[in-house]
Amino acid sequence: SLPSSNCRSVASAFSALPPLPLRSRESLWRRHLRAHRAHSCSCLRALCGMSARRLRALQLCVALATFAQNRTLAFTVVISDAASRAGADYLRQKGVSVRETGPLSPELLQEQVDADAIIVASSTKVTQDYMQKCARLKVVGRAGAGLDNIDTEFAARSGIKVVRAGEGLVSAASVAEMAFLHMLSLLRSARPAHESIAANTWRRRDFVGNSLTGKRLGIVGLGRIGKQVAAMAKAFGMEVSALARAEAAGASAQSKAQEDVPRLQWDEFLRKSDIITIHCPLTEQTRNLFDAAAFAKMKDTAIVVNCGRGGIVDEDALLQALQSGGIAAAGLDVLRKEGGELESHVLELAKLPNCLITPHLGSSTHEAAEEVALQVAEAVFQALEQTETADV
């Protein structure tokens, strides 16, 4: 049996806990009292010898103490354009209210101003205007690596935490695989060869290609994705080098020293590379890094692949280089302007037999999507818990 003195001890223990925010207390009443309502008061009264009034007080104290111990908080998180339900499921298990949407335009984003956190992929832009209107916003989560669609400077000034998925091996490998899909497809003329079959012709002699083995691969950005590319390239028997420019390297000085990849300066990098693959962030230093002047310094047999960020390759200059024979081929998984109606020069590029364009599919695998969704959901929940603890 449970002595009536336990009621006072539980209440005393709870009173020693730090005060909870009003929203947390309200959420506690809604959730925990409903759960405890299922108990049979008459049975408990018989076991404990308590009055109904004292029993109700004990039930409330136990509910409050349980809540304080578990810290199950009533947050609202908006998840935009998720490729996997894993993140939403994780947050719901933590007691978070989750609202899932598709990609949000600036106008639709303004309807989501009652959230404590928002998780976005690359399609939704979290602007200063939105963050100013969303008074409750504490955390912005990015389901991916790049932060160019989030106003990080304003978030920092406003005390809004910005978190993103960690260094997932699966997502990095998925992007690296996409880079090699472009390389192999262009070297072996896979697209025009397929189209010839679709046209009911057999033109085997027209599509003699080139091998990856023995080619020199130049990597722009030797971060977690660039390292995966380097490892895969060595397995193909390629020579690997990386751009030595600090603004495009995408790796710390410590990680550079640990990698057995020679660094080349800009002009030498362009001159020696048979294939160049881009895996660095878009910054003011890397914007239009590959322009007409860069293409002019490359071999006329060179291939450029961009699975990093749109805007690093000057697409107008690329069109001219491909049409004039300045370089041999190009593969783009990212564009300067993505979504909606494509720009006219992109349509011209897509018509060329020596250009392959995919709609930002680098990390679009089921395995990578689940990994990224879980990682960013965990990071967002941890950040929300930290802000709630700071409030307490």
XYZ file of C-alpha atoms in Angstrom:
392
model
C 0.000 0.000 0.000
C 1.014 3.622 -0.541
C 0.971 5.735 2.651
C -0.741 9.086 2.474
C 2.519 10.784 3.455
C 3.759 10.024 -0.081
C 1.419 12.676 -1.384
C 3.228 15.313 0.646
C 6.684 13.970 -0.311
C 5.891 13.992 -4.034
C 4.431 17.486 -3.790
C 7.453 18.643 -1.817
C 9.824 17.151 -4.374
C 7.969 18.790 -7.217
C 7.944 22.185 -5.506
C 11.760 22.021 -5.385
C 11.938 21.765 -9.188
C 12.543 24.963 -11.212
C 9.335 26.651 -12.399
C 8.140 25.544 -15.826
C 7.148 27.970 -18.597
C 3.443 28.633 -18.945
C 3.212 26.799 -22.276
C 4.803 23.715 -20.729
C 2.362 23.728 -17.782
C -0.605 24.023 -20.117
C 0.683 21.171 -22.263
C 1.218 19.072 -19.133
C -2.419 19.492 -18.070
C -3.634 18.448 -21.493
C -1.442 15.357 -21.863
C -0.717 13.928 -18.453
C -4.077 14.414 -16.775
C -5.747 12.646 -19.706
C -3.331 9.758 -19.246
C -3.918 9.494 -15.507
C -7.684 9.658 -15.943
C -7.574 6.029 -17.037
C -6.703 4.862 -13.515
C -9.495 3.631 -11.296
C -9.825 6.102 -8.445
C -11.923 3.752 -6.362
C -9.328 0.979 -6.632
C -6.481 3.318 -5.715
C -8.478 4.702 -2.804
C -8.945 1.207 -1.460
C -5.248 0.425 -1.825
C -3.936 3.660 -0.412
C -6.587 4.575 2.121
C -6.724 8.094 0.740
C -9.557 10.488 0.311
C -10.618 11.274 -3.253
C -9.353 14.825 -2.865
C -5.922 13.701 -1.678
C -5.743 11.080 -4.425
C -6.412 13.688 -7.100
C -3.653 15.860 -5.633
C -1.249 12.916 -5.748
C -2.161 12.165 -9.347
C -1.393 15.745 -10.328
C 1.924 15.770 -8.478
C 3.024 12.504 -10.082
C 2.034 13.832 -13.504
C 3.998 17.039 -12.960
C 7.043 15.192 -11.656
C 6.952 12.763 -14.595
C 6.771 15.649 -17.018
C 9.655 17.487 -15.381
C 11.762 14.320 -15.492
C 11.077 13.416 -19.122
C 11.057 16.993 -20.412
C 8.517 16.179 -23.122
C 7.971 19.664 -24.474
C 5.112 21.022 -26.560
C 6.932 22.441 -29.589
C 5.612 22.990 -33.094
C 7.967 22.176 -35.979
C 7.237 22.782 -39.663
C 8.977 20.395 -42.078
C 9.063 21.609 -45.672
C 9.665 19.332 -48.649
C 10.927 16.306 -46.718
C 12.197 13.406 -48.817
C 11.761 11.003 -45.874
C 9.236 10.637 -43.044
C 11.967 9.476 -40.646
C 12.570 12.947 -39.212
C 8.889 13.688 -38.648
C 8.375 10.303 -36.988
C 11.326 10.929 -34.666
C 9.997 14.333 -33.588
C 6.489 12.986 -32.980
C 7.941 10.284 -30.737
C 9.483 13.119 -28.734
C 6.061 14.723 -28.246
C 6.592 17.465 -30.829
C 3.713 18.762 -32.938
C 4.844 18.334 -36.560
C 3.345 20.037 -39.593
C 4.545 18.643 -42.935
C 4.279 20.709 -46.123
C 5.579 20.697 -49.653
C 8.118 23.262 -50.904
C 7.088 26.682 -49.597
C 7.100 29.802 -51.749
C 7.715 33.124 -49.940
C 3.942 33.670 -49.857
C 3.133 30.205 -48.461
C 5.964 30.489 -45.964
C 4.246 33.491 -44.386
C 1.399 31.180 -43.345
C 3.779 29.190 -41.113
C 4.531 31.918 -38.562
C 3.378 29.966 -35.478
C 6.307 27.545 -35.402
C 9.105 27.094 -32.897
C 11.312 25.582 -35.598
C 11.295 25.006 -39.343
C 13.198 22.357 -41.290
C 13.790 23.047 -44.990
C 15.491 21.398 -47.929
C 16.976 23.430 -50.787
C 13.675 24.613 -52.311
C 12.383 26.763 -49.425
C 14.156 30.033 -48.614
C 14.138 31.167 -44.982
C 14.422 34.938 -45.310
C 14.826 37.816 -42.894
C 11.226 38.837 -43.581
C 9.932 35.439 -42.466
C 12.091 35.271 -39.359
C 10.936 38.740 -38.318
C 7.278 37.740 -38.626
C 7.689 34.375 -36.887
C 8.021 35.618 -33.316
C 8.203 32.088 -31.835
C 10.956 30.879 -34.160
C 13.945 29.537 -32.255
C 15.611 27.084 -34.658
C 16.031 26.688 -38.418
C 17.092 23.229 -39.612
C 18.611 22.543 -43.020
C 18.106 19.027 -44.396
C 21.365 19.099 -46.310
C 24.776 20.724 -46.305
C 24.388 24.118 -47.989
C 23.004 27.140 -46.148
C 22.683 29.521 -49.107
C 18.846 29.446 -48.863
C 18.894 30.646 -45.223
C 19.692 34.189 -44.072
C 22.235 32.993 -41.519
C 23.499 36.483 -40.699
C 20.076 37.733 -39.621
C 19.431 34.487 -37.728
C 22.656 34.950 -35.768
C 21.778 38.566 -34.925
C 18.314 37.481 -33.790
C 19.448 34.597 -31.608
C 17.880 31.993 -33.913
C 19.928 28.801 -34.082
C 20.694 27.355 -37.512
C 21.484 23.635 -37.557
C 21.936 21.144 -40.356
C 22.463 17.473 -40.980
C 25.787 16.112 -39.804
C 28.469 14.599 -41.967
C 26.472 11.660 -43.220
C 28.483 9.088 -45.115
C 25.462 7.879 -47.076
C 24.462 11.319 -48.387
C 28.075 12.157 -49.274
C 28.425 8.883 -51.148
C 25.162 9.538 -53.012
C 26.450 12.875 -54.329
C 29.781 11.322 -55.255
C 27.977 8.560 -57.159
C 25.998 11.200 -59.073
C 29.231 12.907 -60.104
C 30.517 9.626 -61.534
C 27.196 9.011 -63.276
C 27.791 12.256 -65.184
C 31.438 11.461 -65.897
C 30.742 7.964 -67.202
C 27.673 8.997 -69.195
C 29.618 11.755 -70.955
C 32.759 9.714 -71.560
C 30.763 6.821 -73.032
C 28.114 8.891 -74.868
C 25.354 7.051 -73.010
C 22.616 9.587 -73.731
C 23.032 9.874 -77.560
C 23.595 6.107 -77.772
C 20.287 5.488 -75.999
C 18.533 7.996 -78.259
C 19.875 6.173 -81.326
C 18.278 2.946 -80.100
C 15.010 4.785 -79.429
C 15.176 5.957 -83.057
C 15.405 2.311 -84.203
C 19.031 2.543 -85.357
C 22.147 0.549 -84.476
C 25.153 2.908 -84.629
C 27.730 1.150 -82.488
C 30.731 2.609 -84.338
C 29.516 6.178 -83.718
C 29.810 5.929 -79.957
C 33.367 4.848 -79.237
C 34.089 6.512 -75.910
C 36.887 7.073 -73.421
C 37.830 5.354 -70.177
C 38.079 6.859 -66.698
C 41.189 4.799 -65.953
C 44.339 6.879 -66.282
C 42.538 10.209 -66.466
C 43.462 13.061 -64.114
C 40.511 14.136 -61.985
C 40.598 17.637 -60.510
C 38.401 18.131 -57.438
C 37.178 21.563 -56.363
C 36.309 21.245 -52.669
C 37.885 18.405 -50.720
C 35.326 18.233 -47.928
C 33.327 15.138 -46.998
C 31.891 14.746 -50.526
C 35.160 15.565 -52.235
C 36.920 12.925 -50.151
C 34.372 10.311 -51.244
C 34.934 11.328 -54.863
C 38.702 11.020 -54.427
C 38.388 7.516 -52.951
C 36.090 6.362 -55.758
C 38.345 7.924 -58.397
C 41.352 6.011 -57.094
C 39.324 2.799 -57.305
C 38.767 3.609 -60.992
C 42.533 4.000 -61.448
C 42.416 7.771 -61.910
C 45.067 10.303 -60.927
C 43.554 12.711 -58.389
C 44.436 16.302 -57.556
C 42.603 19.126 -55.832
C 42.368 22.863 -56.229
C 44.587 24.663 -53.728
C 42.470 27.827 -53.586
C 41.432 28.277 -49.949
C 38.058 29.786 -50.801
C 37.073 26.762 -52.899
C 38.703 23.974 -50.914
C 35.808 23.248 -48.578
C 38.092 21.584 -46.027
C 40.049 22.607 -42.957
C 43.831 22.806 -42.859
C 43.924 19.729 -40.628
C 41.873 17.585 -43.010
C 44.005 18.737 -45.947
C 47.125 17.488 -44.241
C 45.523 14.112 -43.663
C 44.605 13.570 -47.309
C 47.059 12.109 -49.800
C 45.856 14.335 -52.645
C 48.231 16.834 -54.293
C 47.069 20.452 -54.418
C 47.494 22.483 -57.571
C 47.274 26.220 -58.085
C 44.473 27.560 -60.274
C 46.177 27.770 -63.667
C 47.977 24.447 -63.289
C 44.788 22.825 -62.013
C 42.850 23.938 -65.104
C 45.635 23.057 -67.508
C 46.304 19.523 -66.234
C 42.830 18.220 -65.365
C 41.079 15.886 -67.804
C 37.882 16.043 -65.742
C 36.951 18.675 -63.159
C 34.268 17.939 -60.572
C 32.897 20.671 -58.285
C 31.912 20.047 -54.643
C 32.386 23.374 -52.865
C 29.899 25.872 -51.381
C 28.624 28.890 -53.287
C 30.279 31.998 -51.865
C 31.230 35.382 -53.240
C 34.667 33.894 -53.974
C 33.312 30.869 -55.856
C 30.448 32.565 -57.719
C 31.140 32.231 -61.486
C 34.492 30.643 -60.625
C 34.298 28.753 -63.915
C 33.833 31.534 -66.433
C 35.002 32.103 -70.015
C 38.558 32.805 -68.874
C 38.670 29.517 -66.926
C 37.324 27.468 -69.850
C 39.937 29.047 -72.135
C 42.723 27.638 -69.942
C 41.368 24.078 -69.982
C 42.067 21.261 -72.431
C 39.674 21.092 -75.358
C 39.086 17.465 -74.322
C 38.190 18.404 -70.742
C 34.902 17.618 -69.000
C 33.364 19.774 -66.265
C 30.893 18.275 -63.757
C 29.053 20.397 -61.188
C 27.257 18.536 -58.399
C 28.022 21.274 -55.892
C 26.017 24.487 -56.148
C 24.467 26.365 -59.029
C 26.179 29.669 -59.733
C 29.742 28.357 -59.442
C 29.720 27.686 -63.195
C 28.862 30.595 -65.472
C 26.236 28.796 -67.551
C 26.276 31.307 -70.422
C 30.052 30.952 -70.739
C 29.672 27.165 -70.521
C 27.224 27.170 -73.427
C 29.692 29.096 -75.575
C 32.581 26.825 -74.590
C 30.622 23.678 -75.501
C 29.339 25.096 -78.779
C 32.782 26.329 -79.851
C 34.654 23.184 -78.825
C 36.573 24.979 -76.071
C 35.864 21.989 -73.799
C 34.524 18.547 -74.671
C 31.509 18.077 -72.398
C 29.745 19.129 -69.207
C 27.445 17.569 -66.637
C 25.253 19.703 -64.377
C 23.214 18.473 -61.433
C 22.728 22.022 -60.123
C 21.713 25.228 -61.853
C 21.934 28.937 -61.181
C 18.136 29.101 -61.065
C 16.319 25.944 -59.991
C 12.603 25.202 -60.038
C 9.881 26.800 -62.099
C 10.449 27.740 -65.722
C 13.979 27.042 -66.937
C 16.118 29.811 -68.380
C 16.604 29.859 -72.142
C 20.338 29.113 -72.027
C 19.624 25.989 -69.915
C 17.278 24.709 -72.610
C 20.012 25.328 -75.183
C 22.496 23.411 -73.042
C 20.068 20.513 -72.654
C 19.799 20.158 -76.430
C 23.539 19.635 -76.850
C 24.680 15.990 -77.181
C 27.758 16.741 -75.046
C 25.837 18.143 -72.085
C 23.922 16.193 -69.439
C 21.639 17.999 -66.972
C 19.791 16.446 -64.025
C 17.428 18.273 -61.606
C 19.595 18.378 -58.457
C 19.473 14.649 -57.747
C 22.862 14.333 -56.021
C 21.628 13.267 -52.607
C 18.212 12.099 -53.792
C 18.388 8.481 -52.723
C 16.094 6.808 -50.207
C 19.047 5.896 -48.022
C 20.502 9.400 -47.963
C 17.098 11.009 -47.400
C 16.449 8.908 -44.294
C 19.916 9.616 -42.904
C 19.632 13.375 -43.451
C 16.059 13.575 -42.131
C 16.999 11.848 -38.881
C 20.157 13.870 -38.386
C 18.516 17.260 -38.832
C 15.492 16.272 -36.711
C 17.794 15.229 -33.862
C 19.752 18.477 -34.181
C 16.581 20.590 -34.175
C 15.094 18.822 -31.151
C 18.338 19.163 -29.214
C 18.480 22.883 -30.036
C 14.859 23.356 -28.934
C 15.550 21.594 -25.648
C 18.517 23.879 -25.068
C 16.453 27.011 -25.702
C 13.733 25.743 -23.334
C 16.310 25.021 -20.638
C 17.690 28.530 -21.083
C 14.175 29.965 -20.637
C 13.734 27.964 -17.431
